[in-house]
Amino acid sequence: MATEQQLHGEVVERADASGDGQPAVAEVGVEQVDRSVAAATTPATRLILALAAVHAARVAQIAALMLDEDWLEHRRNRWPNTANLHLLINNQTANTTGRASNHWISAPMRGQDATLERLRVDRQLEEAMVKGPDAPHLAEVFGLDEKTAIRYASSTRALMERPLETDPATSPRTH
């Protein structure tokens, strides 16, 4: 069964793996990723994008990352008096020990089709497509709870059972 969802003005078809009417995860298109990459104009934003897209990190996880000695030299040059050990700080958090807000972390990708959350989900889906719909593997690699890992595995099975695209140029993964 397939459901359709309106997404930023375009209709996206999604497999309904569970049969409960809830949309399953869907891949992010190459053009959407390219627009998000283009929107990442600062080193901090590029790091945030990579953490979401490559490591499937959630916004709150990104905000909570702490420093190690390798990064401290750069930080001492930028904010010489900060005691904040979070990896990402800004003008509001440099003089505190608090983390940057979720809003600040996700703001650069707001308005993009490939948001940090969609990139994170796409990375988990990619892992499931490559390694197979193995819920325990997904739970271990990404720290997912059992229900979420099962949902990803079910969505992967549904995507893998769909007929192949007849025109490779229309597949989002071939651009």
Backbone as a chain_set.jsonl record, in Angstrom:
{"seq": "MATEQQLHGEVVERADASGDGQPAVAEVGVEQVDRSVAAATTPATRLILALAAVHAARVAQIAALMLDEDWLEHRRNRWPNTANLHLLINNQTANTTGRASNHWISAPMRGQDATLERLRVDRQLEEAMVKGPDAPHLAEVFGLDEKTAIRYASSTRALMERPLETDPATSPRTH", "coords": {"N": [[0.843, -1.157, 0.0], [0.502, 2.275, -0.678], [1.006, 5.597, 0.435], [0.34, 9.085, 0.024], [1.934, 12.162, 0.612], [1.757, 15.611, 1.12], [4.443, 17.66, 0.592], [6.167, 20.449, 1.08], [4.955, 21.634, -1.214], [5.148, 19.629, -3.142], [4.162, 16.359, -4.157], [4.882, 13.49, -2.396], [5.477, 10.116, -2.701], [5.086, 7.482, -0.436], [6.014, 4.436, 1.054], [3.776, 2.416, 2.884], [4.643, 0.728, 5.326], [3.777, -0.462, 7.689], [1.062, -0.789, 7.489], [-0.738, 0.612, 8.939], [-1.567, 3.064, 8.157], [0.199, 5.044, 8.779], [2.749, 7.108, 7.518], [5.717, 5.759, 6.166], [9.327, 5.938, 6.442], [11.079, 7.959, 4.049], [13.277, 8.399, 1.276], [15.613, 11.109, 0.889], [15.811, 13.427, -1.691], [18.413, 14.038, -4.135], [18.637, 16.673, -5.116], [17.425, 18.055, -3.049], [19.213, 17.587, -0.956], [21.471, 18.836, -2.044], [20.618, 21.526, -2.02], [20.461, 21.964, 0.727], [23.134, 21.606, 1.448], [24.231, 23.782, 0.079], [23.086, 25.799, 1.574], [24.462, 25.636, 3.911], [26.614, 27.629, 5.072], [28.584, 28.366, 6.877], [31.388, 27.275, 8.909], [30.428, 26.033, 11.286], [27.782, 25.408, 10.587], [28.226, 23.642, 8.483], [29.443, 21.544, 9.858], [27.324, 20.79, 11.548], [25.466, 19.924, 9.613], [26.888, 17.736, 8.54], [27.047, 16.077, 10.809], [24.361, 15.409, 11.163], [23.672, 14.28, 8.643], [25.614, 12.298, 8.087], [26.24, 10.953, 10.472], [23.781, 10.592, 11.561], [22.84, 12.123, 13.691], [20.741, 13.571, 16.155], [19.251, 16.844, 16.602], [19.341, 17.74, 19.323], [21.318, 16.015, 20.287], [23.521, 16.872, 18.822], [23.773, 19.463, 19.831], [24.548, 18.877, 22.437], [27.119, 17.847, 22.296], [30.467, 17.579, 23.46], [33.695, 19.153, 23.931], [37.073, 18.083, 23.066], [40.628, 17.923, 23.676], [41.824, 18.444, 21.159], [40.337, 20.354, 19.8], [40.364, 22.544, 21.367], [42.398, 24.537, 21.074], [41.718, 26.067, 18.782], [39.324, 27.112, 19.752], [40.223, 28.626, 21.926], [41.457, 30.703, 20.602], [39.303, 31.963, 19.294], [37.303, 32.446, 21.332], [38.699, 33.429, 23.915], [38.225, 33.497, 26.695], [36.295, 31.658, 27.379], [34.584, 29.16, 29.259], [33.109, 27.185, 28.396], [32.505, 23.937, 27.425], [31.163, 22.741, 25.339], [30.906, 21.502, 22.016], [29.806, 23.102, 19.961], [29.352, 26.459, 20.195], [27.933, 29.73, 20.633], [27.502, 33.31, 20.323], [25.758, 33.777, 22.441], [26.187, 31.639, 24.201], [28.884, 31.479, 24.719], [29.955, 32.697, 26.988], [28.958, 31.226, 29.03], [28.214, 28.019, 30.537], [26.382, 26.576, 29.273], [24.616, 24.784, 26.652], [24.283, 25.34, 23.077], [21.166, 26.381, 21.691], [18.499, 24.241, 20.5], [17.083, 25.523, 18.507], [19.001, 27.349, 17.448], [20.849, 25.52, 16.457], [19.365, 24.177, 14.451], [18.409, 26.216, 12.816], [19.818, 27.167, 10.387], [19.087, 25.278, 8.429], [16.411, 25.472, 8.268], [13.529, 25.79, 6.326], [14.575, 24.452, 4.208], [14.13, 21.616, 2.06], [15.491, 19.299, 2.701], [15.832, 18.944, 5.723], [17.594, 18.953, 8.903], [16.522, 16.872, 10.42], [15.279, 15.277, 8.428], [17.551, 14.558, 6.964], [18.926, 13.076, 8.892], [17.138, 10.932, 9.274], [17.186, 9.91, 6.68], [19.818, 8.982, 6.557], [19.721, 6.855, 8.356], [17.906, 5.239, 7.031], [19.388, 4.713, 4.725], [21.453, 3.161, 5.823], [19.96, 0.941, 6.586], [19.114, 0.054, 4.086], [21.528, -0.698, 2.929], [22.664, -2.587, 4.723], [20.57, -4.269, 5.081], [17.214, -5.009, 6.25], [17.53, -5.039, 9.261], [16.574, -4.901, 12.357], [17.819, -5.123, 15.016], [20.509, -4.446, 14.359], [20.221, -1.796, 13.42], [19.265, -0.58, 15.747], [21.476, -0.856, 17.424], [23.573, 0.51, 16.016], [22.6, 3.149, 15.769], [21.52, 3.743, 18.218], [18.789, 3.43, 18.608], [15.456, 2.993, 19.905], [13.635, -0.077, 20.416], [11.084, -0.161, 19.069], [11.303, 1.916, 17.195], [13.477, 1.043, 15.646], [12.378, -1.289, 14.569], [10.356, -0.143, 13.029], [11.901, 1.242, 11.101], [13.147, -0.973, 9.886], [10.903, -2.29, 8.843], [9.978, -0.339, 7.047], [12.145, -0.304, 5.32], [12.04, -2.898, 4.254], [9.62, -2.652, 2.831], [10.343, -0.69, 0.944], [12.355, -2.074, -0.404], [10.906, -4.081, -1.593], [9.436, -2.828, -3.506], [8.802, -2.315, -7.011], [11.566, -1.883, -9.269], [12.738, 1.276, -10.512], [11.838, 2.234, -13.79], [13.143, 4.07, -15.341], [16.292, 5.009, -14.792], [17.15, 7.63, -14.492], [15.154, 8.949, -13.131], [15.288, 8.153, -10.549], [15.94, 9.143, -7.205], [18.435, 8.577, -6.095], [20.304, 8.435, -8.136], [21.186, 10.759, -9.251]], "CA": [[0.0, 0.0, 0.0], [1.284, 3.504, -0.694], [0.31, 6.807, 0.824], [0.97, 10.276, -0.508], [1.987, 13.234, 1.57], [2.143, 16.878, 0.534], [5.676, 18.086, 1.219], [6.697, 21.669, 0.475], [4.394, 21.871, -2.536], [5.24, 18.495, -4.049], [3.599, 15.131, -3.605], [5.904, 12.473, -2.211], [4.893, 8.802, -2.442], [5.802, 6.767, 0.61], [5.506, 3.094, 1.325], [3.137, 2.246, 4.183], [5.161, -0.584, 5.698], [3.092, -1.044, 8.834], [-0.336, -1.024, 7.164], [-1.603, 1.34, 9.858], [-1.838, 4.381, 7.614], [1.266, 5.965, 9.118], [3.766, 7.093, 6.469], [7.027, 5.211, 6.5], [10.41, 6.844, 6.09], [11.316, 8.089, 2.616], [14.587, 8.931, 0.936], [15.748, 12.517, 0.559], [16.319, 13.563, -3.05], [19.73, 14.648, -4.308], [18.481, 18.121, -5.234], [17.128, 18.561, -1.709], [20.48, 17.57, -0.222], [22.326, 19.881, -2.626], [20.151, 22.83, -1.526], [20.853, 22.062, 2.136], [24.585, 21.807, 1.462], [24.464, 25.167, -0.335], [22.642, 26.67, 2.668], [25.43, 25.515, 5.008], [27.632, 28.591, 4.628], [29.603, 28.589, 7.902], [31.963, 26.01, 9.392], [29.539, 25.4, 12.268], [26.641, 24.844, 9.874], [28.707, 22.471, 7.736], [29.624, 20.483, 10.847], [25.976, 20.37, 11.945], [24.925, 19.172, 8.491], [27.593, 16.449, 8.471], [26.657, 15.249, 11.948], [23.01, 14.887, 10.909], [23.591, 13.485, 7.415], [26.541, 11.174, 8.08], [26.178, 10.212, 11.735], [22.371, 10.505, 11.946], [22.692, 12.728, 15.013], [19.597, 14.443, 16.383], [19.616, 18.217, 16.927], [19.717, 17.807, 20.738], [22.6, 15.32, 20.444], [24.543, 17.771, 18.276], [23.942, 20.561, 20.786], [25.152, 18.383, 23.68], [28.49, 17.36, 22.092], [31.474, 18.282, 24.247], [35.022, 19.288, 23.328], [38.247, 17.399, 23.564], [41.813, 18.776, 23.6], [42.19, 18.809, 19.784], [39.552, 21.493, 19.327], [40.477, 23.649, 22.318], [43.269, 25.611, 20.591], [40.892, 26.936, 17.938], [38.355, 27.787, 20.609], [40.917, 29.642, 22.729], [41.684, 31.861, 19.733], [38.014, 32.616, 18.995], [36.707, 32.881, 22.597], [39.783, 33.108, 24.85], [37.811, 33.438, 28.095], [35.153, 30.774, 27.597], [34.726, 27.921, 30.024], [32.098, 26.294, 27.819], [33.139, 22.787, 26.79], [30.353, 22.193, 24.246], [31.554, 21.608, 20.713], [29.247, 24.256, 19.262], [28.885, 27.565, 21.022], [27.673, 30.943, 19.869], [27.688, 34.511, 21.139], [24.943, 33.687, 23.653], [26.636, 30.582, 25.113], [30.337, 31.516, 24.891], [30.302, 33.116, 28.346], [28.241, 30.365, 29.971], [28.574, 26.618, 30.334], [25.223, 25.951, 28.646], [24.743, 24.391, 25.251], [23.528, 26.121, 22.103], [19.771, 25.939, 21.641], [18.067, 23.462, 19.332], [16.696, 26.493, 17.484], [20.209, 27.844, 16.81], [21.439, 24.404, 15.71], [18.57, 23.809, 13.273], [17.987, 27.396, 12.049], [20.334, 27.306, 9.02], [18.437, 24.354, 7.499], [14.977, 25.741, 8.247], [13.092, 26.206, 5.0], [15.109, 23.517, 3.226], [13.422, 20.342, 2.008], [16.316, 18.337, 3.43], [16.127, 19.465, 7.051], [18.482, 18.075, 9.669], [15.772, 15.668, 10.791], [15.122, 14.433, 7.238], [18.869, 14.012, 6.64], [19.197, 12.048, 9.896], [16.297, 9.783, 8.948], [17.684, 9.359, 5.423], [21.044, 8.229, 6.854], [19.318, 5.592, 8.965], [17.309, 4.455, 5.955], [20.49, 4.252, 3.877], [22.11, 2.052, 6.537], [19.067, -0.218, 6.506], [19.113, -0.43, 2.7], [22.823, -1.313, 2.659], [22.879, -3.749, 5.595], [19.36, -5.078, 5.143], [16.252, -4.565, 7.27], [17.913, -5.729, 10.486], [16.233, -3.997, 13.457], [18.857, -5.063, 16.061], [21.666, -3.709, 13.848], [19.884, -0.372, 13.417], [19.181, -0.138, 17.142], [22.839, -0.775, 17.96], [24.373, 1.53, 15.329], [22.071, 4.496, 15.959], [20.971, 3.927, 19.548], [17.335, 3.532, 18.492], [14.692, 2.057, 20.723], [13.188, -1.259, 19.671], [9.961, 0.153, 18.174], [11.796, 2.738, 16.089], [14.298, 0.172, 14.794], [11.451, -2.164, 13.841], [9.696, 0.681, 12.014], [12.862, 1.437, 10.011], [13.31, -2.252, 9.194], [9.676, -2.515, 8.058], [9.99, 0.609, 5.924], [13.173, -0.76, 4.387], [11.479, -4.052, 3.539], [8.625, -2.151, 1.876], [11.063, -0.034, -0.154], [13.09, -3.084, -1.165], [9.94, -4.904, -2.325], [8.843, -2.055, -4.594], [9.451, -2.553, -8.31], [12.63, -0.953, -9.614], [12.405, 2.359, -11.434], [12.104, 1.865, -15.173], [14.078, 5.042, -15.875], [17.211, 5.319, -13.71], [17.308, 9.07, -14.33], [14.121, 9.472, -12.241], [15.556, 7.712, -9.192], [16.638, 10.189, -6.481], [19.79, 8.184, -5.725], [21.191, 8.321, -9.296], [21.542, 12.076, -9.771]], "C": [[0.893, 1.226, 0.0], [0.409, 4.652, -0.248], [1.022, 7.966, 0.159], [0.912, 11.352, 0.547], [2.42, 14.492, 0.846], [3.36, 17.381, 1.285], [6.231, 19.275, 0.465], [6.231, 21.844, -0.976], [4.51, 20.718, -3.504], [4.673, 17.256, -3.367], [4.693, 14.087, -3.566], [5.202, 11.16, -1.911], [5.756, 8.086, -1.426], [5.18, 5.406, 0.795], [4.898, 3.065, 2.719], [3.481, 0.842, 4.666], [4.34, -1.247, 6.796], [1.643, -1.382, 8.535], [-1.285, -0.265, 8.074], [-1.911, 2.753, 9.389], [-0.768, 5.409, 7.94], [2.319, 5.937, 8.009], [5.081, 6.544, 6.989], [8.095, 6.229, 6.12], [10.601, 6.847, 4.579], [12.682, 8.715, 2.387], [14.505, 10.424, 0.645], [16.366, 12.596, -0.831], [17.646, 14.304, -3.11], [19.626, 16.167, -4.396], [18.202, 18.749, -3.878], [18.405, 18.616, -0.867], [21.389, 18.676, -0.735], [21.927, 21.268, -2.13], [20.53, 23.017, -0.057], [22.359, 22.281, 2.266], [24.91, 23.251, 1.087], [24.075, 26.146, 0.772], [23.605, 26.631, 3.856], [26.648, 26.36, 4.679], [28.721, 28.869, 5.656], [30.203, 27.248, 8.322], [31.057, 25.291, 10.387], [28.361, 24.733, 11.571], [27.049, 23.614, 9.083], [28.919, 21.282, 8.675], [28.269, 19.917, 11.277], [25.361, 19.5, 10.864], [25.576, 17.792, 8.399], [27.196, 15.531, 9.618], [25.275, 14.639, 11.746], [23.011, 13.912, 9.743], [24.469, 12.236, 7.443], [26.39, 10.304, 9.329], [24.765, 10.055, 12.268], [22.131, 11.05, 13.349], [21.456, 13.62, 15.053], [20.097, 15.832, 16.78], [20.073, 18.316, 18.382], [21.045, 17.096, 21.006], [23.739, 16.19, 19.942], [24.833, 18.884, 19.273], [24.678, 20.12, 22.045], [26.588, 17.896, 23.52], [29.494, 18.234, 22.845], [32.825, 18.24, 23.538], [36.028, 18.277, 23.856], [39.446, 18.318, 23.316], [42.132, 19.254, 22.181], [41.51, 20.086, 19.308], [39.778, 22.725, 20.193], [41.337, 24.804, 21.814], [42.494, 26.598, 19.719], [39.934, 27.755, 18.797], [39.014, 28.874, 21.447], [41.211, 30.89, 21.904], [40.396, 32.651, 19.493], [37.377, 33.218, 20.247], [37.709, 32.579, 23.716], [39.337, 32.937, 26.301], [36.668, 32.467, 28.361], [35.529, 29.549, 28.433], [33.777, 26.861, 29.479], [32.782, 25.171, 27.055], [32.29, 22.141, 25.697], [31.062, 22.432, 22.919], [31.095, 22.852, 19.973], [28.754, 25.283, 20.273], [28.634, 28.752, 20.114], [27.84, 32.134, 20.796], [26.893, 34.459, 22.445], [25.488, 32.667, 24.657], [28.134, 30.631, 25.4], [30.744, 31.872, 26.315], [29.53, 32.359, 29.408], [28.787, 28.951, 29.818], [27.427, 25.854, 29.691], [25.465, 25.637, 27.18], [23.959, 25.349, 24.356], [22.113, 25.551, 22.016], [19.504, 25.081, 20.405], [17.694, 24.402, 18.196], [17.928, 26.994, 16.727], [20.848, 26.757, 15.95], [20.686, 24.168, 14.403], [18.204, 24.988, 12.38], [18.548, 27.468, 10.624], [19.655, 26.392, 7.992], [16.925, 24.562, 7.451], [14.599, 26.3, 6.874], [13.641, 25.33, 3.885], [14.242, 22.266, 3.213], [14.181, 19.28, 2.796], [16.734, 18.974, 4.758], [17.086, 18.516, 7.765], [17.776, 16.787, 10.045], [15.609, 14.739, 9.592], [16.456, 13.813, 6.834], [19.241, 12.894, 7.613], [18.424, 10.776, 9.581], [16.791, 9.111, 7.669], [18.956, 8.543, 5.649], [20.711, 6.875, 7.472], [18.692, 4.673, 7.922], [18.393, 3.896, 5.034], [21.215, 3.068, 4.527], [21.269, 0.788, 6.427], [19.04, -0.793, 5.095], [20.413, -1.17, 2.393], [23.005, -2.615, 3.449], [21.684, -4.689, 5.646], [18.481, -4.633, 6.295], [16.43, -5.309, 8.593], [17.709, -4.781, 11.674], [17.292, -3.98, 14.562], [20.107, -4.292, 15.616], [21.397, -2.209, 13.9], [19.824, 0.183, 14.836], [20.579, 0.052, 17.729], [23.623, 0.38, 17.341], [23.914, 2.941, 15.682], [21.48, 4.735, 17.341], [19.456, 4.094, 19.552], [16.648, 2.613, 19.49], [14.115, 0.979, 19.813], [12.088, -0.932, 18.659], [10.415, 0.967, 16.972], [12.62, 1.894, 15.123], [13.421, -0.763, 13.972], [10.738, -1.384, 12.746], [10.625, 0.933, 10.823], [13.045, 0.148, 9.214], [12.092, -2.547, 8.325], [9.617, -1.596, 6.851], [11.0, 0.19, 4.868], [12.671, -1.948, 3.581], [10.496, -3.589, 2.476], [9.298, -1.473, 0.687], [11.791, -1.047, -1.029], [12.158, -3.96, -1.997], [9.263, -4.151, -3.459], [9.534, -2.387, -5.9], [10.515, -1.491, -8.573], [12.111, 0.104, -10.558], [12.706, 1.901, -12.861], [13.1, 2.817, -15.815], [15.021, 5.45, -14.748], [17.375, 6.814, -13.474], [16.26, 9.653, -13.385], [14.336, 9.04, -10.813], [16.338, 8.772, -8.45], [18.075, 9.835, -6.132], [20.758, 8.13, -6.912], [21.588, 9.672, -9.876], [22.911, 12.465, -9.309]], "O": [[1.951, 1.21, 0.629], [-0.791, 4.675, -0.523], [2.184, 7.843, -0.228], [-0.061, 11.441, 1.297], [3.351, 14.454, 0.042], [3.311, 17.516, 2.508], [6.712, 19.134, -0.659], [7.03, 22.166, -1.855], [4.0, 20.823, -4.62], [4.707, 17.136, -2.143], [5.354, 13.825, -4.571], [4.414, 11.085, -0.969], [6.983, 8.074, -1.524], [3.963, 5.246, 0.704], [5.464, 3.644, 3.646], [2.726, -0.107, 4.453], [4.222, -2.472, 6.824], [1.043, -2.184, 9.25], [-2.498, -0.46, 8.007], [-2.459, 3.552, 10.147], [-0.816, 6.531, 7.434], [2.743, 4.858, 7.596], [5.496, 6.834, 8.111], [7.786, 7.268, 5.537], [10.318, 5.853, 3.91], [13.174, 9.476, 3.221], [13.471, 10.934, 0.213], [17.343, 11.902, -1.114], [17.958, 15.106, -2.23], [20.445, 16.875, -3.81], [18.683, 19.843, -3.585], [18.639, 19.588, -0.149], [22.013, 19.38, 0.059], [22.792, 22.098, -1.85], [20.884, 24.123, 0.352], [22.802, 23.061, 3.108], [25.771, 23.874, 1.708], [24.679, 27.212, 0.891], [23.559, 27.511, 4.716], [27.604, 25.872, 4.077], [29.697, 29.547, 5.337], [29.59, 26.201, 8.111], [30.931, 24.068, 10.334], [27.982, 23.617, 11.924], [26.297, 22.642, 9.019], [28.608, 20.145, 8.321], [28.097, 18.701, 11.358], [24.793, 18.45, 11.162], [24.886, 16.792, 8.202], [27.027, 14.328, 9.416], [25.041, 13.488, 12.114], [22.421, 12.835, 9.833], [24.094, 11.212, 6.872], [26.41, 9.075, 9.25], [24.567, 9.446, 13.32], [21.322, 10.51, 14.103], [21.165, 14.335, 14.094], [21.229, 15.981, 17.24], [21.108, 18.927, 18.649], [21.815, 17.531, 21.862], [24.803, 16.244, 20.559], [25.991, 19.211, 19.533], [25.373, 20.93, 22.659], [27.225, 17.56, 24.518], [29.384, 19.46, 22.862], [33.063, 17.406, 22.665], [35.862, 17.701, 24.931], [39.264, 19.412, 22.782], [42.657, 20.354, 22.011], [42.069, 20.817, 18.49], [39.421, 23.835, 19.796], [41.026, 25.958, 22.108], [42.601, 27.812, 19.895], [39.764, 28.954, 18.58], [38.424, 29.934, 21.656], [41.217, 32.002, 22.433], [40.415, 33.881, 19.492], [36.957, 34.375, 20.23], [37.573, 31.563, 24.399], [40.034, 32.275, 27.069], [36.122, 32.454, 29.464], [36.623, 28.997, 28.324], [33.661, 25.771, 30.039], [33.557, 25.43, 26.134], [32.665, 21.091, 25.176], [31.735, 23.446, 22.734], [31.917, 23.581, 19.417], [27.87, 25.015, 21.087], [29.072, 28.772, 18.964], [28.275, 31.977, 21.937], [27.314, 35.037, 23.447], [25.267, 32.823, 25.858], [28.611, 29.883, 26.255], [31.771, 31.397, 26.8], [29.452, 32.795, 30.556], [29.722, 28.722, 29.05], [27.481, 24.629, 29.573], [26.392, 26.154, 26.557], [23.082, 26.075, 24.823], [21.905, 24.36, 22.247], [20.201, 25.189, 19.396], [17.967, 24.099, 17.034], [17.909, 27.059, 15.497], [21.331, 27.031, 14.851], [21.307, 23.979, 13.358], [17.724, 24.771, 11.267], [17.795, 27.809, 9.712], [19.652, 26.707, 6.802], [16.233, 23.901, 6.677], [15.278, 27.176, 6.34], [13.217, 25.452, 2.736], [13.678, 21.893, 4.242], [13.573, 18.456, 3.479], [17.849, 19.477, 4.894], [17.354, 17.413, 7.288], [18.378, 15.714, 9.993], [15.784, 13.528, 9.728], [16.492, 12.659, 6.405], [19.807, 11.88, 7.207], [18.979, 9.678, 9.614], [16.814, 7.883, 7.58], [19.15, 7.516, 4.998], [21.343, 5.868, 7.152], [18.926, 3.464, 7.934], [18.321, 2.741, 4.614], [21.547, 2.092, 3.855], [21.796, -0.301, 6.202], [18.952, -2.009, 4.929], [20.398, -2.167, 1.671], [23.448, -3.623, 2.899], [21.779, -5.786, 6.195], [18.946, -3.958, 7.213], [15.581, -6.108, 8.988], [18.574, -3.953, 11.963], [17.644, -2.893, 15.02], [20.697, -3.563, 16.413], [22.237, -1.439, 14.366], [20.284, 1.296, 15.09], [20.827, 1.018, 18.451], [24.268, 1.146, 18.058], [24.741, 3.832, 15.874], [20.984, 5.829, 17.612], [18.904, 4.806, 20.39], [17.195, 1.579, 19.874], [14.114, 1.117, 18.59], [12.152, -1.378, 17.514], [9.96, 0.731, 15.853], [12.472, 2.021, 13.907], [13.7, -1.0, 12.797], [10.534, -1.905, 11.65], [10.196, 0.85, 9.672], [13.093, 0.186, 7.985], [12.236, -3.005, 7.192], [9.248, -2.023, 5.757], [10.746, 0.311, 3.669], [12.854, -2.001, 2.365], [10.528, -4.075, 1.345], [8.872, -1.657, -0.454], [11.841, -0.898, -2.25], [12.583, -4.524, -3.006], [8.587, -4.76, -4.288], [10.723, -2.707, -5.909], [10.377, -0.343, -8.15], [11.166, -0.129, -11.313], [13.723, 1.251, -13.103], [13.825, 2.429, -16.731], [14.606, 6.162, -13.834], [17.707, 7.227, -12.362], [16.457, 10.757, -12.876], [13.628, 9.515, -9.925], [17.322, 9.278, -8.99], [18.873, 10.741, -5.89], [21.93, 7.81, -6.717], [22.266, 9.72, -10.902], [23.391, 13.547, -9.645]]}, "num_chains": 1, "name": "protein.A"}
